Coordinates of N, CA, C and O in Angstrom, one line a residue:
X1 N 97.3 70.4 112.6 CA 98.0 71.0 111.5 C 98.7 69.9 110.7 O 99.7 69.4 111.2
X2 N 98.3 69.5 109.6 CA 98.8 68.6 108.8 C 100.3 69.4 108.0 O 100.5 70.6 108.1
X3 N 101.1 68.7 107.4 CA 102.1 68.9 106.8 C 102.1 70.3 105.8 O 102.9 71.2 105.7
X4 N 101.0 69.9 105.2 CA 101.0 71.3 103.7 C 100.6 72.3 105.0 O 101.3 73.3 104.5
X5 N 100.1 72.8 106.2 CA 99.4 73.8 106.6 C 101.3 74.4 107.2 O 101.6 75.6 107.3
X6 N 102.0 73.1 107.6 CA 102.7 73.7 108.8 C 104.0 74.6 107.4 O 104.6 75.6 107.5
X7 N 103.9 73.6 106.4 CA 104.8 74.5 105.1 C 104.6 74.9 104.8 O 105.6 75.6 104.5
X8 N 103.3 75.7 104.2 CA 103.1 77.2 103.8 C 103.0 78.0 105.1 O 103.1 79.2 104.6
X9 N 103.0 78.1 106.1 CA 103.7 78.7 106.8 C 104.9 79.2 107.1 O 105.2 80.4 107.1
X10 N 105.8 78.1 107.2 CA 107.6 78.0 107.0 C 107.4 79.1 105.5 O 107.7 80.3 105.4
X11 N 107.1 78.5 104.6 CA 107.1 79.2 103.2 C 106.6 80.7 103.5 O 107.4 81.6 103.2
X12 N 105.9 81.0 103.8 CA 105.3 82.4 104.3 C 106.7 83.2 105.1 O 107.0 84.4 105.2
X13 N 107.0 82.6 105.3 CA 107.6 82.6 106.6 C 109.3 83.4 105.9 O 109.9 84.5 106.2
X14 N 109.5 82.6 104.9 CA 110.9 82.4 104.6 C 110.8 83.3 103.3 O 111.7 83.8 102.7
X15 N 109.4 83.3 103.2 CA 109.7 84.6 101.7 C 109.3 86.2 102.4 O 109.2 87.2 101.6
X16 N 109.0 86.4 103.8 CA 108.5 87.7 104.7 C 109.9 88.9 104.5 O 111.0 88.3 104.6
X17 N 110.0 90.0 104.4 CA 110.6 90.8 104.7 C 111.2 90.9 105.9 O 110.4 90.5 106.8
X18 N 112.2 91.3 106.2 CA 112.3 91.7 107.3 C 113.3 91.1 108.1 O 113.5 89.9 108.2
X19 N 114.0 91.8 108.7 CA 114.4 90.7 109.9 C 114.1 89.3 110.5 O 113.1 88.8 110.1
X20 N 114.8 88.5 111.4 CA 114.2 86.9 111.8 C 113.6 87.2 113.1 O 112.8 86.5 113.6
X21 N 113.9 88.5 113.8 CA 112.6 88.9 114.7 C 111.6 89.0 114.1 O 110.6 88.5 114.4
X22 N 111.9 89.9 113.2 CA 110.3 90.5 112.5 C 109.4 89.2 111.9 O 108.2 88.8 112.0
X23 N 110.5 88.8 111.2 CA 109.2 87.7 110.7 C 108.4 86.5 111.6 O 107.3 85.9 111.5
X24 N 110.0 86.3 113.0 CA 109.4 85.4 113.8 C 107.9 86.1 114.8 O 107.0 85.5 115.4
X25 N 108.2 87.4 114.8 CA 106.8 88.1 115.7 C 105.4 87.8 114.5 O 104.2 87.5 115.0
X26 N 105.7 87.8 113.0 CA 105.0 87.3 112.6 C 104.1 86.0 112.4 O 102.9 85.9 112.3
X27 N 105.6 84.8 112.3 CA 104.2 83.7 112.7 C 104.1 83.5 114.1 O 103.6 82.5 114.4
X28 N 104.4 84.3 115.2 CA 103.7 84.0 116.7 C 102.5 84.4 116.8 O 101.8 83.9 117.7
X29 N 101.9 85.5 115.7 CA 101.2 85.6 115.4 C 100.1 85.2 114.6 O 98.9 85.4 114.8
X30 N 100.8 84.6 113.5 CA 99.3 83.3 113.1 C 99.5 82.2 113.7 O 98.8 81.3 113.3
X31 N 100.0 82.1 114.4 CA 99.9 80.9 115.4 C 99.0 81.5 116.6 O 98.1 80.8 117.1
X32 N 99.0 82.8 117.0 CA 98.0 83.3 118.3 C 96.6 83.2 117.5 O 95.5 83.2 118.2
X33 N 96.6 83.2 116.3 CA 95.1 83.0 115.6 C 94.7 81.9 115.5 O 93.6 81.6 114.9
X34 N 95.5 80.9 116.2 CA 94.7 79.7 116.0 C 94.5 78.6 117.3 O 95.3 78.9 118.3
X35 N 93.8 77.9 117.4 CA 94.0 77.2 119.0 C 95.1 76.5 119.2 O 95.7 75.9 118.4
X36 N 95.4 76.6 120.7 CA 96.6 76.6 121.4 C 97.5 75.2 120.7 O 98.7 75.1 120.6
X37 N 96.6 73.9 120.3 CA 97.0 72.7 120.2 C 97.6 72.6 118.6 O 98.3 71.7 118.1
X38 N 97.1 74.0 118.0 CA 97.7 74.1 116.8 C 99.3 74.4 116.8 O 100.1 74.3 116.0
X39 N 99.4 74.9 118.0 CA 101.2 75.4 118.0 C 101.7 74.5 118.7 O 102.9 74.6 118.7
X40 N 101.2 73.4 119.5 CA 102.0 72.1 119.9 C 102.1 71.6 118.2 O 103.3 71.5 117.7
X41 N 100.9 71.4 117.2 CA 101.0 70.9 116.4 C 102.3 70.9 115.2 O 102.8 70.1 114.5
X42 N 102.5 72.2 115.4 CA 103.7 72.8 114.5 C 104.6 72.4 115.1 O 105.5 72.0 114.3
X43 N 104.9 72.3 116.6 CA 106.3 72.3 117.1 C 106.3 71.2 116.6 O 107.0 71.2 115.6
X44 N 105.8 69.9 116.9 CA 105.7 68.2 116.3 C 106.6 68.4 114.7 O 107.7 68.0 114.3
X45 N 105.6 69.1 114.1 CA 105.8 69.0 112.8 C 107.5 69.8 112.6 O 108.4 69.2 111.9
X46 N 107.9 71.2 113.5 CA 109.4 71.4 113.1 C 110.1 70.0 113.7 O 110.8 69.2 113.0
X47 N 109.9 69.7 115.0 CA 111.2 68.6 115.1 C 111.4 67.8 114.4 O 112.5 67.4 114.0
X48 N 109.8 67.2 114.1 CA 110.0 66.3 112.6 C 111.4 66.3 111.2 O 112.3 65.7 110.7
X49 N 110.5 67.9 111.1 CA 111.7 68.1 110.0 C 112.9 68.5 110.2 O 113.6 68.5 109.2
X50 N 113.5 68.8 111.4 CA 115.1 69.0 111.8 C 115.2 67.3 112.2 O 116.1 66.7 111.5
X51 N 114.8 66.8 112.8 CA 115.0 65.3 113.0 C 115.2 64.7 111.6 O 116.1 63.9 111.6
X52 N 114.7 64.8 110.3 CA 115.3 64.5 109.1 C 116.3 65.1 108.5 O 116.7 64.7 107.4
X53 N 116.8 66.2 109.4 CA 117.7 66.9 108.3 C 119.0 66.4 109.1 O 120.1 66.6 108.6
X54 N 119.1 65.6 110.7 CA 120.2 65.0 111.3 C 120.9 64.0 110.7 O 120.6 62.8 110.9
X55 N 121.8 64.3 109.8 CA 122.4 63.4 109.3 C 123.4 63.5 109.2 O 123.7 64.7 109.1
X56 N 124.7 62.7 109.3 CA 125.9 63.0 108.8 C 126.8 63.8 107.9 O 127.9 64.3 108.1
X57 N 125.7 63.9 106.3 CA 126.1 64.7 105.6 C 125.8 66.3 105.5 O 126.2 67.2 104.8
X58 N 124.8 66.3 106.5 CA 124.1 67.7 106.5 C 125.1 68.7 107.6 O 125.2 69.9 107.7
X59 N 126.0 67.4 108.4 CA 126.7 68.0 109.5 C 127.8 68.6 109.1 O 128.2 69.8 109.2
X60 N 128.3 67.3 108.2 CA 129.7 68.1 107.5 C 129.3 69.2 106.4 O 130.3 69.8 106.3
X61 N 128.5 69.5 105.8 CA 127.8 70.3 105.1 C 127.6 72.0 106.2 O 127.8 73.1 105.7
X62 N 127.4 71.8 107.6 CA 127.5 73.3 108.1 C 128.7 73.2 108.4 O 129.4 74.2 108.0
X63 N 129.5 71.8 109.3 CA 130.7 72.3 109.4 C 131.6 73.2 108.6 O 132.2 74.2 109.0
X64 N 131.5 72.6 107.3 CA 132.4 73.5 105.9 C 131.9 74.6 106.0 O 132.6 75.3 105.4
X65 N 130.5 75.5 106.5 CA 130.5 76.4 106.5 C 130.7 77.2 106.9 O 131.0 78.3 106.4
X66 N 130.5 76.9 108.6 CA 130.9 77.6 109.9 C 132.4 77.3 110.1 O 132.9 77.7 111.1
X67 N 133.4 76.5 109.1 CA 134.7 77.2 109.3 C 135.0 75.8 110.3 O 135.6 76.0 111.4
X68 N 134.6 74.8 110.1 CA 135.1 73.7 111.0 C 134.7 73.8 112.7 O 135.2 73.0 113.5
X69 N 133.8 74.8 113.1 CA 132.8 74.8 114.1 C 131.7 74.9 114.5 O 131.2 75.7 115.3
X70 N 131.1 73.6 114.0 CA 130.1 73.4 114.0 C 129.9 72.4 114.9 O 130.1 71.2 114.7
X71 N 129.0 73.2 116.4 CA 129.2 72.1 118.1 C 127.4 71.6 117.6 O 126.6 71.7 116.7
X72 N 127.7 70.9 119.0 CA 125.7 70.1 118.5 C 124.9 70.8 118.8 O 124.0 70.7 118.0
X73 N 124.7 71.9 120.0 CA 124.0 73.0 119.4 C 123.7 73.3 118.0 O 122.7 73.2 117.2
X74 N 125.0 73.7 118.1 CA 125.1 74.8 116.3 C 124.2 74.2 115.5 O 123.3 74.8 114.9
X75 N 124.3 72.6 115.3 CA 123.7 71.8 114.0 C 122.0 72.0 114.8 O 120.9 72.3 114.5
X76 N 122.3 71.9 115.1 CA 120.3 71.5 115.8 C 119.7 73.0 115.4 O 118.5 73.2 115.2
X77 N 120.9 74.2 115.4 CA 120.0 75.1 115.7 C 120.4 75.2 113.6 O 119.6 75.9 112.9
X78 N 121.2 74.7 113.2 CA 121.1 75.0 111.6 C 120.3 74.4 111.3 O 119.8 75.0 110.4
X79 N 119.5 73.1 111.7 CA 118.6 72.5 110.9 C 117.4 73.0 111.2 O 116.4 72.9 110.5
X80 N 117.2 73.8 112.6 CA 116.5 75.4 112.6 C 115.7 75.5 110.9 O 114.9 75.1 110.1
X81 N 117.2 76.7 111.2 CA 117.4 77.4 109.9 C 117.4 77.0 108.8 O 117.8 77.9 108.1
X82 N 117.2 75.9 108.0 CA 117.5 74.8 107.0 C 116.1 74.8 106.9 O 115.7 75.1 105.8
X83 N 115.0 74.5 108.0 CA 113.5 74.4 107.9 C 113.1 75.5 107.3 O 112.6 75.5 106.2
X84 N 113.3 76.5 108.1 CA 113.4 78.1 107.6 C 113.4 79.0 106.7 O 112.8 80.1 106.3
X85 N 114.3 78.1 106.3 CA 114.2 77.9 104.4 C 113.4 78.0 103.3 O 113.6 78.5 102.1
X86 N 112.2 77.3 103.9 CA 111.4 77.1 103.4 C 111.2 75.7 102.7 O 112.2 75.2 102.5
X87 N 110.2 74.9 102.3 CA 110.0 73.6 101.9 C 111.1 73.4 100.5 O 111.9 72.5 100.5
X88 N 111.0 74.3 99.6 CA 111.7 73.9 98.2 C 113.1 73.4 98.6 O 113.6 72.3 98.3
X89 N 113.6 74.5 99.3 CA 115.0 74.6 99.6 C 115.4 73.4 100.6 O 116.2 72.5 100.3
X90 N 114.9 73.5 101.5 CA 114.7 71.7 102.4 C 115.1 70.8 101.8 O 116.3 70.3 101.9
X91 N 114.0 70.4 100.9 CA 113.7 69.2 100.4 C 115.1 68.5 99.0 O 115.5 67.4 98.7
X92 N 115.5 70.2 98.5 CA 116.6 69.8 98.0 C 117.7 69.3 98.7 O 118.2 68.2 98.6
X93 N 118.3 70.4 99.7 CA 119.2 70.1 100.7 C 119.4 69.2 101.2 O 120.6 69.0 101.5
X94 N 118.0 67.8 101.5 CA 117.8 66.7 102.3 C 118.4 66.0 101.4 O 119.3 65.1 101.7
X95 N 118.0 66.4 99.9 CA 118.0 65.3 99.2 C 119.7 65.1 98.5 O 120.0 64.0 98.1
X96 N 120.7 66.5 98.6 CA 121.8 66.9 98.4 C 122.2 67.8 98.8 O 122.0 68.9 98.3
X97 N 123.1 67.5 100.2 CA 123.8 68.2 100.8 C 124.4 69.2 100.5 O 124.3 70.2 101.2
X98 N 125.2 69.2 99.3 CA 125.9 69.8 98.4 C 125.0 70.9 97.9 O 125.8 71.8 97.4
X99 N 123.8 71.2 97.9 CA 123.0 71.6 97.0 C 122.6 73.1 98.1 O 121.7 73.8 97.8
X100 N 123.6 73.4 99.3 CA 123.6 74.6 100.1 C 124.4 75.3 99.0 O 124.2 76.5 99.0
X101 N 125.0 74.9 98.2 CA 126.3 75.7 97.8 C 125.4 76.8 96.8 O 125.8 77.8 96.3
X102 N 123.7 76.1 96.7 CA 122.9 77.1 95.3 C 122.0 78.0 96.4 O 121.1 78.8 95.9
X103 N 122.0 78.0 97.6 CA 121.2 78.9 98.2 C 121.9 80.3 98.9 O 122.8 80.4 99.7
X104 N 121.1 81.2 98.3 CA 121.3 82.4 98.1 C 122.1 83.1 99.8 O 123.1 83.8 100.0
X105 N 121.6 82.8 100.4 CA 121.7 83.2 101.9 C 123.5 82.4 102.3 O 124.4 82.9 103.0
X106 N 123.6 81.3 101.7 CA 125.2 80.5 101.9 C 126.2 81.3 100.8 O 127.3 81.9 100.9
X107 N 125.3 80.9 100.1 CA 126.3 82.4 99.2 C 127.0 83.3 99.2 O 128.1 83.6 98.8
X108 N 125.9 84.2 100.1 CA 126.0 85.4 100.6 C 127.3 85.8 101.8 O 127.8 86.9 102.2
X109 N 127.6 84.4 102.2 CA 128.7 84.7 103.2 C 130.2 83.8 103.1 O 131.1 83.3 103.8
X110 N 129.8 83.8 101.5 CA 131.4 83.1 100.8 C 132.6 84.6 100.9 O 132.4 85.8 100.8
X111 N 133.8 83.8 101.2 CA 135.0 84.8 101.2 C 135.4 85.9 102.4 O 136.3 86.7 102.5
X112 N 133.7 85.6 103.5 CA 133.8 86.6 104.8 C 134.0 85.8 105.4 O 133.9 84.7 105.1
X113 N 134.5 86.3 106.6 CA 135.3 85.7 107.5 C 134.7 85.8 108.6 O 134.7 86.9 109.1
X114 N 133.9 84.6 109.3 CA 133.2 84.7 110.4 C 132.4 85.6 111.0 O 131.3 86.0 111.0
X115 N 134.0 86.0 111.9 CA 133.3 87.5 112.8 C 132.6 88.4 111.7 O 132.2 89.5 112.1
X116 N 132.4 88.3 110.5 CA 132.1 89.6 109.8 C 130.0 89.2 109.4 O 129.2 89.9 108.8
X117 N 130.0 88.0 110.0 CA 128.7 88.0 109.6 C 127.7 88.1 110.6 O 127.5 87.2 111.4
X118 N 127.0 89.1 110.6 CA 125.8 89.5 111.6 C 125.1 88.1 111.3 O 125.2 87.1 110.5
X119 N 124.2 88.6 112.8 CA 123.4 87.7 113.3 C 122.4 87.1 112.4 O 122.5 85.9 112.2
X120 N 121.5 87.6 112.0 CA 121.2 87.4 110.8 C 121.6 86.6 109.3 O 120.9 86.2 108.3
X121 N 123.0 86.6 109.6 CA 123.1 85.6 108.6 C 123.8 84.2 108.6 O 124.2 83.5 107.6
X122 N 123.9 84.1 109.8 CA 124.9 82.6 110.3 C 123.6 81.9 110.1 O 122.5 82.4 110.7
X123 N 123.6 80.8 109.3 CA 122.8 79.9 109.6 C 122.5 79.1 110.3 O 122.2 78.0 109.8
X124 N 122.5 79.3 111.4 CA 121.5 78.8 112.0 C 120.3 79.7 113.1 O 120.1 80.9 113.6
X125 N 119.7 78.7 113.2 CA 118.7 80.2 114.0 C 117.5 79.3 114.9 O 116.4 78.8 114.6
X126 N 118.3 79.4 116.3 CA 117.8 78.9 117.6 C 116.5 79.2 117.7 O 115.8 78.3 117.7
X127 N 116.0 80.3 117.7 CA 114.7 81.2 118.0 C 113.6 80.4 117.2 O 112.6 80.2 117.9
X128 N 113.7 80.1 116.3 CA 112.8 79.4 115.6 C 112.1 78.2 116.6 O 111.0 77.6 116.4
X129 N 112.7 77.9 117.5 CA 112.8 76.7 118.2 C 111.7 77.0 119.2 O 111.0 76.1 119.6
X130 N 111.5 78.7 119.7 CA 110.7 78.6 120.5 C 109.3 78.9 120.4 O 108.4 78.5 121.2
X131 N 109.1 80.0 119.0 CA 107.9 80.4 119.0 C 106.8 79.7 119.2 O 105.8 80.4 119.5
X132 N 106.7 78.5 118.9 CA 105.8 77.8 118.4 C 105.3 77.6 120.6 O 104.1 77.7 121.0
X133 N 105.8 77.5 121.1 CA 105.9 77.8 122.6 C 105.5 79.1 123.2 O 104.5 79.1 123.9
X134 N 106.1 80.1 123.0 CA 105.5 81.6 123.1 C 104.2 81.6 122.9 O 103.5 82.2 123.7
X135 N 103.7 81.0 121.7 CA 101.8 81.1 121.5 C 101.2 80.5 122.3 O 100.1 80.9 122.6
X136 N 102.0 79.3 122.8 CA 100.6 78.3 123.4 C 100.9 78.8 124.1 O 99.9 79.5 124.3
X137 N 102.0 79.4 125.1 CA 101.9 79.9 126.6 C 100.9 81.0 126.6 O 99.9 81.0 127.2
X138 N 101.2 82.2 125.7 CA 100.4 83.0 125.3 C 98.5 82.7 125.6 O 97.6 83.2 126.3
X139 N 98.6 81.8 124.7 CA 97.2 81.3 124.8 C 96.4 80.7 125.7 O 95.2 80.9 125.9
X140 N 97.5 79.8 126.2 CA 96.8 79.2 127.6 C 97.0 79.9 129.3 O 96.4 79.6 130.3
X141 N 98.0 80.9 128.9 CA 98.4 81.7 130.1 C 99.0 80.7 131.0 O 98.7 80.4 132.2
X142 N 100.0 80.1 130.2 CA 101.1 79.4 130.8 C 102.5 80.1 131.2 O 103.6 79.6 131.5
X143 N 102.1 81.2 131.0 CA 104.0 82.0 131.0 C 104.5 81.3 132.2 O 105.5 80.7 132.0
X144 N 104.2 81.3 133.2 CA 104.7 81.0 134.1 C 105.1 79.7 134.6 O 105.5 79.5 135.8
X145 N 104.9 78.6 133.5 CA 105.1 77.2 133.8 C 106.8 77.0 133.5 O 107.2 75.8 133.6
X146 N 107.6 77.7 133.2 CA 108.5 77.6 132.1 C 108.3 76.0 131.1 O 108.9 74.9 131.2
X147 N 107.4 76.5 130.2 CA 107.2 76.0 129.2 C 106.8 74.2 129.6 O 106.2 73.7 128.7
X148 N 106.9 73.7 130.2 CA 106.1 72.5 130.5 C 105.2 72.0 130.4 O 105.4 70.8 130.2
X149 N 104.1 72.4 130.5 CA 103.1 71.9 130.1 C 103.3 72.1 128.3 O 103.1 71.0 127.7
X150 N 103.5 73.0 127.6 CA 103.6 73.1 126.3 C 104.8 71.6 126.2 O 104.2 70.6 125.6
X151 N 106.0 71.3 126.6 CA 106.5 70.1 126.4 C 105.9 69.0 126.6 O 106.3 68.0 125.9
X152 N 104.7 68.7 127.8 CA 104.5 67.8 127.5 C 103.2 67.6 126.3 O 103.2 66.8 125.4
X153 N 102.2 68.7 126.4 CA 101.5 68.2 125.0 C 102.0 67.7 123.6 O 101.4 67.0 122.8
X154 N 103.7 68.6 123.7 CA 104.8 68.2 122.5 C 104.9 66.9 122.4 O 104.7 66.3 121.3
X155 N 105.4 66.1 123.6 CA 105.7 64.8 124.0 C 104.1 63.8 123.7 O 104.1 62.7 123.1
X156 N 103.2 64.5 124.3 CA 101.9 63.7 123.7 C 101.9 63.7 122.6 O 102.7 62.9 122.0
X157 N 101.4 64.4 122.0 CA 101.3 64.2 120.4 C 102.7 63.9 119.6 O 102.8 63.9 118.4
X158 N 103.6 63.5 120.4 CA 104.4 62.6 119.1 C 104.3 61.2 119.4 O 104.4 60.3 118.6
X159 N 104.1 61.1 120.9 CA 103.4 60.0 121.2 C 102.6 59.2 120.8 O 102.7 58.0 120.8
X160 N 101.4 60.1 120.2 CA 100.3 59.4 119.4 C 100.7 59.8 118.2 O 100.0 59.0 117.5
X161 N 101.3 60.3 117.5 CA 102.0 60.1 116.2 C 102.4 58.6 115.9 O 102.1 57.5 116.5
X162 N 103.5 58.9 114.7 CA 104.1 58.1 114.3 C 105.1 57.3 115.0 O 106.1 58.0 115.1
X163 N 105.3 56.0 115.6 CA 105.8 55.4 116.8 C 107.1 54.8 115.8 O 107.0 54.5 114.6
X164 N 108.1 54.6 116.5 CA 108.9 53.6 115.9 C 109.6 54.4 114.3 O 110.0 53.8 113.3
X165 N 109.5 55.8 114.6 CA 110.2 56.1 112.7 C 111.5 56.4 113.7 O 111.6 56.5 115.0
X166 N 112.5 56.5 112.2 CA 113.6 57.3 112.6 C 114.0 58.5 112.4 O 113.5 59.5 111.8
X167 N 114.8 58.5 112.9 CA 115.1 60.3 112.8 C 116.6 60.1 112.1 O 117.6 59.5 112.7
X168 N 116.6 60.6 110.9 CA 117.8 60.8 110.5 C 118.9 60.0 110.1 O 119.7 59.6 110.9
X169 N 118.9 59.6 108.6 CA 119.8 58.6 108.2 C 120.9 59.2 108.4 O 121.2 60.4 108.3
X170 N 122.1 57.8 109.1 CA 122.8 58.3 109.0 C 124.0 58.8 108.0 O 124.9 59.6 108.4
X171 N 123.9 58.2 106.8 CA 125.0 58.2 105.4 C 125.8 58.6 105.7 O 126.0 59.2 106.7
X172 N 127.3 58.2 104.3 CA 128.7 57.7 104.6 C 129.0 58.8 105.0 O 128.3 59.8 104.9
X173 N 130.3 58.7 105.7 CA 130.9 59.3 106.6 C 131.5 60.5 105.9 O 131.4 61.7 106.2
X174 N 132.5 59.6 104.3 CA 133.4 60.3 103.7 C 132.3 61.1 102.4 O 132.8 61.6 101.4
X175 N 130.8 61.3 102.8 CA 130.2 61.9 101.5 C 131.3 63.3 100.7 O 131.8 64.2 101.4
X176 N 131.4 63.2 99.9 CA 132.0 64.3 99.0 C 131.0 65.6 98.8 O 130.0 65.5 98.1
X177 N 131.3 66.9 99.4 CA 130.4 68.3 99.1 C 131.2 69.2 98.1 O 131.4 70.3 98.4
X178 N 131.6 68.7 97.0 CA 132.8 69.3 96.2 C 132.1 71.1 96.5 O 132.8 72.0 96.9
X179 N 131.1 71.1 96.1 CA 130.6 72.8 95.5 C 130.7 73.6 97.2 O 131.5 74.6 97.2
X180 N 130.1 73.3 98.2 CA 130.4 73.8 99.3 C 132.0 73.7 99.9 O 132.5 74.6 100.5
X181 N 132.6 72.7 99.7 CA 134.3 72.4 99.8 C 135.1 73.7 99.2 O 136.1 74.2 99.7
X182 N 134.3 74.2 97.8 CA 135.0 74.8 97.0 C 135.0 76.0 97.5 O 136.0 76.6 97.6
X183 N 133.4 76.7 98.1 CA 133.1 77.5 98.3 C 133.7 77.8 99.8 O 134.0 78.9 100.2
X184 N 133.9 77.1 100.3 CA 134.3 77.6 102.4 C 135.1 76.5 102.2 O 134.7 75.4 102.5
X185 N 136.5 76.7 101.8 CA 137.8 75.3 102.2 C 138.1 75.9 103.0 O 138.3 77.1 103.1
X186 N 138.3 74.6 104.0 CA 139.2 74.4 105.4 C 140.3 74.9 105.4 O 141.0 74.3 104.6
X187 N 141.1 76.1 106.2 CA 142.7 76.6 106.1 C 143.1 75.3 107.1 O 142.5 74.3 107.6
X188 N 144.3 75.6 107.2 CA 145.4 74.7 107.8 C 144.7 74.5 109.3 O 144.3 73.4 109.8
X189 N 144.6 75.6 109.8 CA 144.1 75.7 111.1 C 142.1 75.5 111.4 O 141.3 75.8 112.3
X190 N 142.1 75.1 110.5 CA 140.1 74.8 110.2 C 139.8 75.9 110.3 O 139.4 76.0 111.4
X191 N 139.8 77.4 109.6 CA 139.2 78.6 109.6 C 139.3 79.5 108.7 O 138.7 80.6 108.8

């Protein structure tokens, strides 16, 4: 699965109706249409792009949104959800942090207050993390490995990948998110 195959997917993905079950039962399903090495291929390709979205300013960028609680879970599982997005929205985001403050979904949970946001719309979204796992087990009639063999084909093929890249600039510390700042400021007590 090259790059353009694994984002019009994500893109399919992020424009589907429905719930993040519903759409995730969806691509488990074009992933069960294809051979098993194609859904190691995708997982390669998400960590890829959550491994570029690890950055400093992307961190402080959920923090301000999640209310100053954002643990390392949470970020791993926002940059999930950030992939999720779809490619346009990504690629802006990567390129300006600040630039969550124009997507529709961050928007949507300006002036609520935490507990008030279903599951569904906290950005981040763990589950994404596994599907791509669910198929090949599926496929190869691995359920019962818990997931290991699918990790290490994961671990192969980044192996024979790209050797020696990085994951994730780290940039300044004090980056400025004025539009997201504006949109979720920190109270006294970070909430």
């Amino acid at each position: 699965m090259n790059e353009d195959a694994f984002w019009a997917l994500i893109d399919e993905l992020s424009g589907r109706p429905g719930t993040r079950d519903e759409r995730l039962e969806w691509l488990e399903g074009e992933l069960l249409r294809r051979p098993a090495g194609e859904s190691v291929a995708f997982q390669v390709r998400l960590e890829k792009a959550c491994g570029a979205a690890d950055t400093h300013a992307l961190w402080r960028a959920a923090d301000l949104i999640e209310g100053g609680r954002c643990t390392d879970d949470g970020f791993h599982y926002f940059t999930l959800w950030l992939v999720g997005q779809g490619r346009k929205v990504y690629a802006s985001v990567l390129a300006d942090p600040d630039a969550l403050a124009d997507v529709s979904d961050v928007r949507a949970l300006v002036g609520r207050h935490h507990g008030e946001w279903d599951d569904d719309e906290w950005p981040e979204w763990e589950e994404l993390d596994y599907v791509a796992q669910d198929a090949y087990d599926e496929l190869t009639g691995q359920e019962d490995d818990d997931g290991e063999e699918f990790l290490e084909a994961v671990e192969a093929a980044e192996d024979a990948g790209e050797e020696g890249e990085e994951r994730g600039a780290a940039g300044p510390e004090g980056l400025a998110l004025p539009r997201l700042a504006a949109l979720f400021p920190l109270g006294p007590s970070g909430s």
